Amino acid sequence: MKHWRALAVLGTAQFLMVLDTSVMNVSISQLVEDFDTEVTAIQAVITLYALVMAAFMLIGGRLGDILGRRRMFLTGMAVYGVGSAVTAVAPTLWVLTLGWSVIEGLGAAMVLPAMAALVAQSYRGRDRAVAYAVVGGLAGAGIAVGPLLGGWMTTYLTWRLVFAGEVLLVLAVLLCRRVIATPARAAKRPRLDGVGAALSAAGLGLGVLGVLQSSTWGWLEPRNPPFTILGFAPTLFVVGSGIAVLALFRGWERRREARASDPLVHLSLLGRPVLRAGLTTLLSQNLILLGLFFAIPLYLQVVQGFNAFQTGLRLLPVSATMLVTSLCGSSLGRKVGPRRVVRLALAIVAAAVVWLLATIDPVIDDAQFAGAMAVLGVGVGLLASQLGNIVQSGAGEEERSEAGGLQFTAQNLGSALGTALIGSILVGALAGAFTSQVADDPRLSPAAREQVGVRLEAGITFVSTGQVRSAAERAGLPPPEVDAVAESYASAQLDGLKAAILATGGVALASFLVTTHLPSAGAGRPPEPAPPYRSGRDDQTGGLTRDGITVAQGRFLWIMSLRAVPQR
């Protein structure tokens, strides 16, 4: 029993980080009300959390190599606990952003790479396979219970208690720190590439910031930006600046590699088609899922008026089928090949998006909606069962840490882009549809159209039709015109939601383009020049392997990666 105490501590940390992400999305409406803000502000908070993790995951992994994985794990848990405490008592939106998005995001970027390495270092043989399965199962449990627990707490108590409870769990983990063994230090510790770390974080931050602010600034035509550049909105210039900084990062890392210095990450890994295709598909998966889990709660809470617990109940089908399919899909991959499974998964996701579009009506059909969400979970679960194995099979044994860092970075970058890009499409389509509806409605007078136009120029956000009605009444419009404005906005809401959901389907279809480089049935190790792997039975991991990864490892890596899914 003593042998497994460390696993209990590490698994608790994994469960905690999966559960944490379950609160925000099912609590969007409550957060808007509590902080007297807008949906776009909560969108920014959610996006920033994923972005901080994406920007600092490679740095966190490298610091673990330098300072020691155990020390980094415990330090990260302490940072995470501080962030949870700040979030629990946050009096303003800015404090919430600091606590949840920044401090907790940094803590997670320190904990997750260290935790994965500690599991591998603490167990050998069959014990390691069991350890991966247990930690992966705890992650899956967090995914499944998160929407219900977060929704129930938000509806009947307060979402703040979830974060207060996290502080207690963090303290429990820290009190049990002695059960985590200190791994042997490497003979030569790498050095941190400070310039590379700064360039990567700045490049990712600028790129996602531009996409996030596009809903407020506009893409080309200025909507409500703080400044303009040559008469255009600054959005594309900010995104372009991010790309330029990432190009500098690429050059800097290659220069360090050429000089035999320690880079932040060996970018030569990205030259391997299998690994590159796996990372790209992973990014697409999280972009799709995070985009949908931003748009769908808005439909359930703002349009349908459901509370957080009712929203969590309606998200349960996707969580349940995703968990079951991700556990069972690895055997299918061994029979027909990862490429076919990934393509099947993308087709199922696209079909689920079409089904979801058919359910976006003024009155929800719960049976149809549950069916569409269950199918979506099947598609994402099949992706999850393959992509971790694919990414790791593109790296040698000594490169697994870096490949894992790239994996976490890709998934969190996809999460940040999903919330930012899909949210931007939603708001942009809402504004366009509302403008068109108002212009074509014969019930509205020219004066009413002008008032609506002035408000649209000042910016639009996703609110309830009741709030729009109240605003129209305060503007002094007569009752028939108030009804006309409210009905136009209600119709535009559905159009915006459909445009956002349709965009995720487009991403799923576009992802087919990179699947040609994924391994097919019967493929051995990847064709790129990676170090050879043993086949058959691996005495280090226990269990049958494919490309050096056990089935249990593959399941663990990708159930763990789903912690970023906002079943919140």
CSV table of C-alpha atoms in Angstrom, one decimal, residues 226-547:
chain,number,residue,atom,x,y,z
A,226,PRO,CA,-8.2,51.9,-29.1
A,227,PHE,CA,-6.3,53.1,-32.2
A,228,THR,CA,-6.1,52.5,-35.9
A,229,ILE,CA,-3.2,51.8,-38.3
A,230,LEU,CA,-3.4,53.4,-41.7
A,231,GLY,CA,-7.2,53.6,-41.2
A,232,PHE,CA,-7.5,49.8,-40.5
A,233,ALA,CA,-8.3,48.0,-37.3
A,234,PRO,CA,-5.1,46.9,-35.5
A,235,THR,CA,-6.2,43.3,-35.3
A,236,LEU,CA,-4.2,41.9,-38.2
A,237,PHE,CA,-1.2,44.0,-37.3
A,238,VAL,CA,-1.2,42.5,-33.8
A,239,VAL,CA,-1.6,39.0,-35.1
A,240,GLY,CA,1.2,39.6,-37.7
A,241,SER,CA,3.5,40.9,-34.9
A,242,GLY,CA,2.9,37.7,-33.0
A,243,ILE,CA,3.8,35.6,-36.1
A,244,ALA,CA,6.9,37.8,-36.6
A,245,VAL,CA,8.0,37.2,-33.0
A,246,LEU,CA,7.5,33.5,-33.4
A,247,ALA,CA,9.7,33.6,-36.5
A,248,LEU,CA,12.4,35.3,-34.4
A,249,PHE,CA,11.9,32.5,-31.8
A,250,ARG,CA,12.4,29.9,-34.5
A,251,GLY,CA,15.6,31.5,-35.7
A,252,TRP,CA,16.9,31.9,-32.2
A,253,GLU,CA,16.3,28.3,-31.3
A,254,ARG,CA,18.0,27.0,-34.5
A,255,ARG,CA,21.0,29.2,-33.7
A,256,ARG,CA,21.3,27.7,-30.2
A,257,GLU,CA,21.0,24.2,-31.6
A,258,ALA,CA,23.7,25.0,-34.2
A,259,ARG,CA,26.0,26.2,-31.3
A,260,ALA,CA,25.2,23.1,-29.2
A,261,SER,CA,23.6,25.3,-26.6
A,262,ASP,CA,20.5,24.2,-24.7
A,263,PRO,CA,17.4,25.5,-26.6
A,264,LEU,CA,14.0,25.8,-25.0
A,265,VAL,CA,12.8,23.1,-27.5
A,266,HIS,CA,14.5,21.3,-30.3
A,267,LEU,CA,12.5,22.6,-33.3
A,268,SER,CA,14.0,19.8,-35.4
A,269,LEU,CA,11.3,17.6,-33.8
A,270,LEU,CA,8.7,19.6,-35.9
A,271,GLY,CA,10.4,18.4,-39.0
A,272,ARG,CA,9.0,14.9,-38.5
A,273,PRO,CA,5.8,14.5,-40.4
A,274,VAL,CA,4.1,12.1,-37.9
A,275,LEU,CA,4.8,14.3,-34.9
A,276,ARG,CA,3.9,17.5,-36.8
A,277,ALA,CA,0.6,16.0,-38.0
A,278,GLY,CA,-0.3,14.8,-34.5
A,279,LEU,CA,0.3,18.2,-33.0
A,280,THR,CA,-1.7,20.0,-35.7
A,281,THR,CA,-4.6,17.6,-35.2
A,282,LEU,CA,-4.4,18.0,-31.5
A,283,LEU,CA,-4.5,21.8,-31.8
A,284,SER,CA,-7.6,21.4,-34.1
A,285,GLN,CA,-9.3,19.1,-31.6
A,286,ASN,CA,-9.0,21.5,-28.7
A,287,LEU,CA,-9.9,24.5,-30.9
A,288,ILE,CA,-13.1,22.6,-31.9
A,289,LEU,CA,-14.0,21.5,-28.4
A,290,LEU,CA,-13.2,24.7,-26.6
A,291,GLY,CA,-15.0,26.7,-29.3
A,292,LEU,CA,-18.1,24.6,-28.9
A,293,PHE,CA,-17.9,24.7,-25.1
A,294,PHE,CA,-17.9,28.4,-25.2
A,295,ALA,CA,-20.8,28.8,-27.7
A,296,ILE,CA,-23.0,26.0,-26.4
A,297,PRO,CA,-23.3,27.2,-22.8
A,298,LEU,CA,-24.2,30.6,-24.1
A,299,TYR,CA,-27.1,29.0,-26.1
A,300,LEU,CA,-28.2,27.1,-23.0
A,301,GLN,CA,-27.9,29.9,-20.5
A,302,VAL,CA,-28.5,33.1,-22.4
A,303,VAL,CA,-31.0,31.9,-25.0
A,304,GLN,CA,-32.7,29.1,-23.2
A,305,GLY,CA,-32.4,30.6,-19.7
A,306,PHE,CA,-31.0,27.4,-18.0
A,307,ASN,CA,-29.1,27.7,-14.8
A,308,ALA,CA,-25.6,26.3,-14.3
A,309,PHE,CA,-26.8,22.9,-13.0
A,310,GLN,CA,-29.2,22.5,-15.9
A,311,THR,CA,-26.4,23.4,-18.3
A,312,GLY,CA,-24.2,20.8,-16.7
A,313,LEU,CA,-26.8,18.1,-17.1
A,314,ARG,CA,-27.1,18.9,-20.8
A,315,LEU,CA,-23.3,18.7,-21.2
A,316,LEU,CA,-23.1,15.3,-19.5
A,317,PRO,CA,-23.6,13.2,-22.7
A,318,VAL,CA,-20.5,14.6,-24.3
A,319,SER,CA,-18.4,14.0,-21.2
A,320,ALA,CA,-19.7,10.5,-20.7
A,321,THR,CA,-19.2,9.3,-24.3
A,322,MET,CA,-15.9,11.1,-24.6
A,323,LEU,CA,-14.6,9.2,-21.6
A,324,VAL,CA,-15.8,5.8,-22.6
A,325,THR,CA,-14.7,6.2,-26.3
A,326,SER,CA,-11.2,7.5,-25.3
A,327,LEU,CA,-10.7,4.4,-23.2
A,328,CYS,CA,-11.9,2.0,-25.8
A,329,GLY,CA,-10.6,3.6,-29.0
A,330,SER,CA,-6.9,2.5,-28.6
A,331,SER,CA,-7.8,-1.1,-29.5
A,332,LEU,CA,-9.5,0.1,-32.7
A,333,GLY,CA,-6.4,2.0,-33.6
A,334,ARG,CA,-4.3,-1.1,-33.4
A,335,LYS,CA,-6.6,-3.0,-35.7
A,336,VAL,CA,-7.3,-0.4,-38.5
A,337,GLY,CA,-4.5,2.1,-37.9
A,338,PRO,CA,-4.5,5.6,-36.3
A,339,ARG,CA,-5.0,7.4,-39.6
A,340,ARG,CA,-8.3,5.7,-40.2
A,341,VAL,CA,-9.5,6.3,-36.7
A,342,VAL,CA,-8.6,10.0,-36.7
A,343,ARG,CA,-10.3,10.4,-40.1
A,344,LEU,CA,-13.4,8.6,-38.7
A,345,ALA,CA,-13.3,10.8,-35.6
A,346,LEU,CA,-13.2,14.0,-37.7
A,347,ALA,CA,-16.1,12.8,-39.8
A,348,ILE,CA,-18.1,12.0,-36.7
A,349,VAL,CA,-17.3,15.5,-35.2
A,350,ALA,CA,-18.4,17.1,-38.5
A,351,ALA,CA,-21.6,15.1,-38.4
A,352,ALA,CA,-22.2,16.1,-34.8
A,353,VAL,CA,-21.8,19.7,-35.7
A,354,VAL,CA,-24.4,19.4,-38.5
A,355,TRP,CA,-26.8,17.8,-36.0
A,356,LEU,CA,-26.1,20.5,-33.4
A,357,LEU,CA,-26.9,23.2,-36.0
A,358,ALA,CA,-30.3,21.5,-36.4
A,359,THR,CA,-31.0,21.8,-32.7
A,360,ILE,CA,-30.2,25.6,-32.4
A,361,ASP,CA,-33.8,26.8,-32.2
A,362,PRO,CA,-35.7,29.2,-30.0
A,363,VAL,CA,-37.1,26.1,-28.1
A,364,ILE,CA,-34.6,23.4,-27.5
A,365,ASP,CA,-35.4,19.7,-28.3
A,366,ASP,CA,-33.6,18.0,-25.4
A,367,ALA,CA,-33.6,14.6,-27.0
A,368,GLN,CA,-32.1,15.8,-30.2
A,369,PHE,CA,-29.6,18.0,-28.4
A,370,ALA,CA,-28.5,15.1,-26.1
A,371,GLY,CA,-28.0,12.9,-29.2
A,372,ALA,CA,-25.8,15.5,-31.0
A,373,MET,CA,-23.7,16.0,-27.9
A,374,ALA,CA,-23.3,12.2,-27.4
A,375,VAL,CA,-22.1,11.9,-31.0
A,376,LEU,CA,-19.7,14.8,-30.5
A,377,GLY,CA,-18.2,13.0,-27.5
A,378,VAL,CA,-17.7,9.8,-29.5
A,379,GLY,CA,-15.7,11.8,-32.2
A,380,VAL,CA,-13.6,13.6,-29.7
A,381,GLY,CA,-13.0,10.5,-27.6
A,382,LEU,CA,-11.7,8.7,-30.7
A,383,LEU,CA,-9.3,11.5,-31.4
A,384,ALA,CA,-8.2,11.4,-27.8
A,385,SER,CA,-7.5,7.7,-28.0
A,386,GLN,CA,-5.0,8.2,-30.8
A,387,LEU,CA,-3.3,11.6,-30.8
A,388,GLY,CA,-1.2,11.2,-27.7
A,389,ASN,CA,0.3,7.9,-29.0
A,390,ILE,CA,0.9,9.5,-32.4
A,391,VAL,CA,2.7,12.5,-30.9
A,392,GLN,CA,4.9,10.4,-28.6
A,393,SER,CA,5.7,7.8,-31.3
A,394,GLY,CA,7.3,10.6,-33.3
A,395,ALA,CA,10.0,11.1,-30.6
A,396,GLY,CA,12.8,9.0,-29.2
A,397,GLU,CA,12.9,7.9,-25.6
A,398,GLU,CA,15.2,10.8,-24.6
A,399,GLU,CA,12.9,13.2,-26.5
A,400,ARG,CA,9.7,12.3,-24.8
A,401,SER,CA,9.9,15.2,-22.3
A,402,GLU,CA,10.2,17.7,-25.1
A,403,ALA,CA,7.5,16.0,-27.2
A,404,GLY,CA,5.2,16.1,-24.1
A,405,GLY,CA,5.9,19.8,-23.7
A,406,LEU,CA,5.0,20.4,-27.4
A,407,GLN,CA,1.8,18.3,-26.8
A,408,PHE,CA,0.6,20.3,-23.9
A,409,THR,CA,1.5,23.6,-25.7
A,410,ALA,CA,-0.5,22.5,-28.8
A,411,GLN,CA,-3.5,21.5,-26.8
A,412,ASN,CA,-3.6,24.8,-24.8
A,413,LEU,CA,-2.9,26.9,-27.8
A,414,GLY,CA,-5.9,25.2,-29.5
A,415,SER,CA,-7.9,25.9,-26.4
A,416,ALA,CA,-7.0,29.6,-26.4
A,417,LEU,CA,-7.7,29.9,-30.1
A,418,GLY,CA,-10.9,28.0,-29.8
A,419,THR,CA,-12.4,30.4,-27.2
A,420,ALA,CA,-11.0,33.5,-28.9
A,421,LEU,CA,-11.7,32.7,-32.6
A,422,ILE,CA,-15.1,31.0,-32.2
A,423,GLY,CA,-16.1,33.7,-29.8
A,424,SER,CA,-15.0,36.3,-32.3
A,425,ILE,CA,-17.0,34.6,-35.1
A,426,LEU,CA,-20.1,34.4,-32.9
A,427,VAL,CA,-20.0,38.1,-32.0
A,428,GLY,CA,-19.2,39.2,-35.5
A,429,ALA,CA,-22.0,37.1,-37.0
A,430,LEU,CA,-24.4,38.4,-34.3
A,431,ALA,CA,-23.6,42.0,-35.2
A,432,GLY,CA,-24.0,41.4,-38.9
A,433,ALA,CA,-27.3,39.5,-38.6
A,434,PHE,CA,-28.7,42.1,-36.1
A,435,THR,CA,-27.7,45.0,-38.4
A,436,SER,CA,-29.4,43.2,-41.4
A,437,GLN,CA,-32.5,42.3,-39.4
A,438,VAL,CA,-33.0,45.9,-38.1
A,439,ALA,CA,-32.4,47.4,-41.6
A,440,ASP,CA,-35.0,45.1,-43.2
A,441,ASP,CA,-37.7,45.3,-40.5
A,442,PRO,CA,-40.6,47.6,-41.7
A,443,ARG,CA,-41.9,48.0,-38.1
A,444,LEU,CA,-38.9,50.1,-37.2
A,445,SER,CA,-38.8,53.8,-37.9
A,446,PRO,CA,-35.7,55.6,-39.3
A,447,ALA,CA,-35.0,57.1,-35.9
A,448,ALA,CA,-35.1,53.7,-34.2
A,449,ARG,CA,-32.8,52.2,-36.9
A,450,GLU,CA,-30.4,55.1,-36.2
A,451,GLN,CA,-30.4,54.5,-32.5
A,452,VAL,CA,-29.7,50.8,-33.0
A,453,GLY,CA,-26.9,51.7,-35.4
A,454,VAL,CA,-25.2,54.0,-32.9
A,455,ARG,CA,-25.3,51.3,-30.3
A,456,LEU,CA,-23.8,48.8,-32.7
A,457,GLU,CA,-21.0,51.1,-33.6
A,458,ALA,CA,-20.2,51.3,-29.8
A,459,GLY,CA,-19.9,47.5,-29.7
A,460,ILE,CA,-22.2,44.5,-29.3
A,461,THR,CA,-22.1,41.6,-26.9
A,462,PHE,CA,-24.1,38.4,-26.4
A,463,VAL,CA,-26.9,39.3,-23.9
A,464,SER,CA,-30.4,38.0,-23.3
A,465,THR,CA,-33.3,39.4,-25.3
A,466,GLY,CA,-34.7,40.7,-22.0
A,467,GLN,CA,-31.7,43.0,-21.6
A,468,VAL,CA,-32.1,44.2,-25.2
A,469,ARG,CA,-35.8,44.9,-24.5
A,470,SER,CA,-35.0,46.8,-21.4
A,471,ALA,CA,-32.4,48.9,-23.3
A,472,ALA,CA,-34.9,49.7,-26.1
A,473,GLU,CA,-37.5,50.8,-23.5
A,474,ARG,CA,-35.0,53.0,-21.8
A,475,ALA,CA,-34.2,54.5,-25.2
A,476,GLY,CA,-37.8,55.7,-25.4
A,477,LEU,CA,-38.9,53.4,-28.3
A,478,PRO,CA,-42.7,52.7,-28.5
A,479,PRO,CA,-43.8,49.2,-27.6
A,480,PRO,CA,-44.2,47.9,-31.2
A,481,GLU,CA,-40.7,49.0,-32.0
A,482,VAL,CA,-39.3,47.5,-28.7
A,483,ASP,CA,-40.9,44.2,-29.7
A,484,ALA,CA,-39.3,44.5,-33.2
A,485,VAL,CA,-35.8,45.2,-31.8
A,486,ALA,CA,-36.1,42.3,-29.3
A,487,GLU,CA,-37.3,39.8,-32.0
A,488,SER,CA,-34.5,40.9,-34.4
A,489,TYR,CA,-31.9,40.4,-31.8
A,490,ALA,CA,-33.3,37.0,-30.8
A,491,SER,CA,-33.1,35.9,-34.5
A,492,ALA,CA,-29.5,37.3,-34.7
A,493,GLN,CA,-28.5,35.4,-31.6
A,494,LEU,CA,-29.4,32.1,-33.3
A,495,ASP,CA,-27.6,33.2,-36.5
A,496,GLY,CA,-24.4,34.0,-34.5
A,497,LEU,CA,-24.5,30.7,-32.7
A,498,LYS,CA,-25.0,28.8,-35.9
A,499,ALA,CA,-22.1,30.6,-37.6
A,500,ALA,CA,-19.8,29.8,-34.6
A,501,ILE,CA,-20.8,26.2,-34.5
A,502,LEU,CA,-20.5,25.9,-38.3
A,503,ALA,CA,-16.9,27.3,-38.1
A,504,THR,CA,-15.9,24.4,-35.8
A,505,GLY,CA,-17.2,22.0,-38.4
A,506,GLY,CA,-15.1,23.7,-41.0
A,507,VAL,CA,-12.0,23.2,-38.8
A,508,ALA,CA,-12.8,19.5,-38.5
A,509,LEU,CA,-13.0,19.2,-42.3
A,510,ALA,CA,-9.8,21.2,-42.8
A,511,SER,CA,-8.0,18.9,-40.4
A,512,PHE,CA,-8.4,16.1,-43.0
A,513,LEU,CA,-5.6,17.8,-44.9
A,514,VAL,CA,-2.9,16.9,-42.3
A,515,THR,CA,-4.0,13.3,-41.8
A,516,THR,CA,-2.0,12.0,-44.7
A,517,HIS,CA,1.1,12.0,-42.5
A,518,LEU,CA,-0.5,10.0,-39.7
A,519,PRO,CA,0.6,6.3,-39.4
A,520,SER,CA,-1.6,3.7,-41.1
A,521,ALA,CA,-2.4,0.1,-40.1
A,522,GLY,CA,0.6,-2.0,-39.9
A,523,ALA,CA,3.0,0.9,-39.9
A,524,GLY,CA,5.9,0.4,-37.6
A,525,ARG,CA,7.8,3.2,-36.3
A,526,PRO,CA,7.5,6.5,-38.0
A,527,PRO,CA,9.4,7.1,-41.2
A,528,GLU,CA,11.3,10.1,-39.9
A,529,PRO,CA,14.8,9.5,-38.4
A,530,ALA,CA,13.7,8.9,-34.8
A,531,PRO,CA,15.6,6.5,-32.6
A,532,PRO,CA,14.5,2.9,-32.9
A,533,TYR,CA,11.9,1.5,-30.5
A,534,ARG,CA,11.5,-1.9,-29.1
A,535,SER,CA,8.4,-3.9,-30.1
A,536,GLY,CA,6.7,-6.7,-28.3
A,537,ARG,CA,6.9,-6.6,-24.5
A,538,ASP,CA,8.6,-3.6,-22.9
A,539,ASP,CA,10.2,-4.5,-19.6
A,540,GLN,CA,10.2,-0.8,-18.6
A,541,THR,CA,6.5,-0.2,-19.1
A,542,GLY,CA,4.8,-3.5,-19.0
A,543,GLY,CA,2.2,-4.5,-21.5
A,544,LEU,CA,2.3,-4.7,-25.3
A,545,THR,CA,3.7,-1.7,-27.0
A,546,ARG,CA,3.2,0.0,-30.4
A,547,ASP,CA,5.9,2.6,-31.4
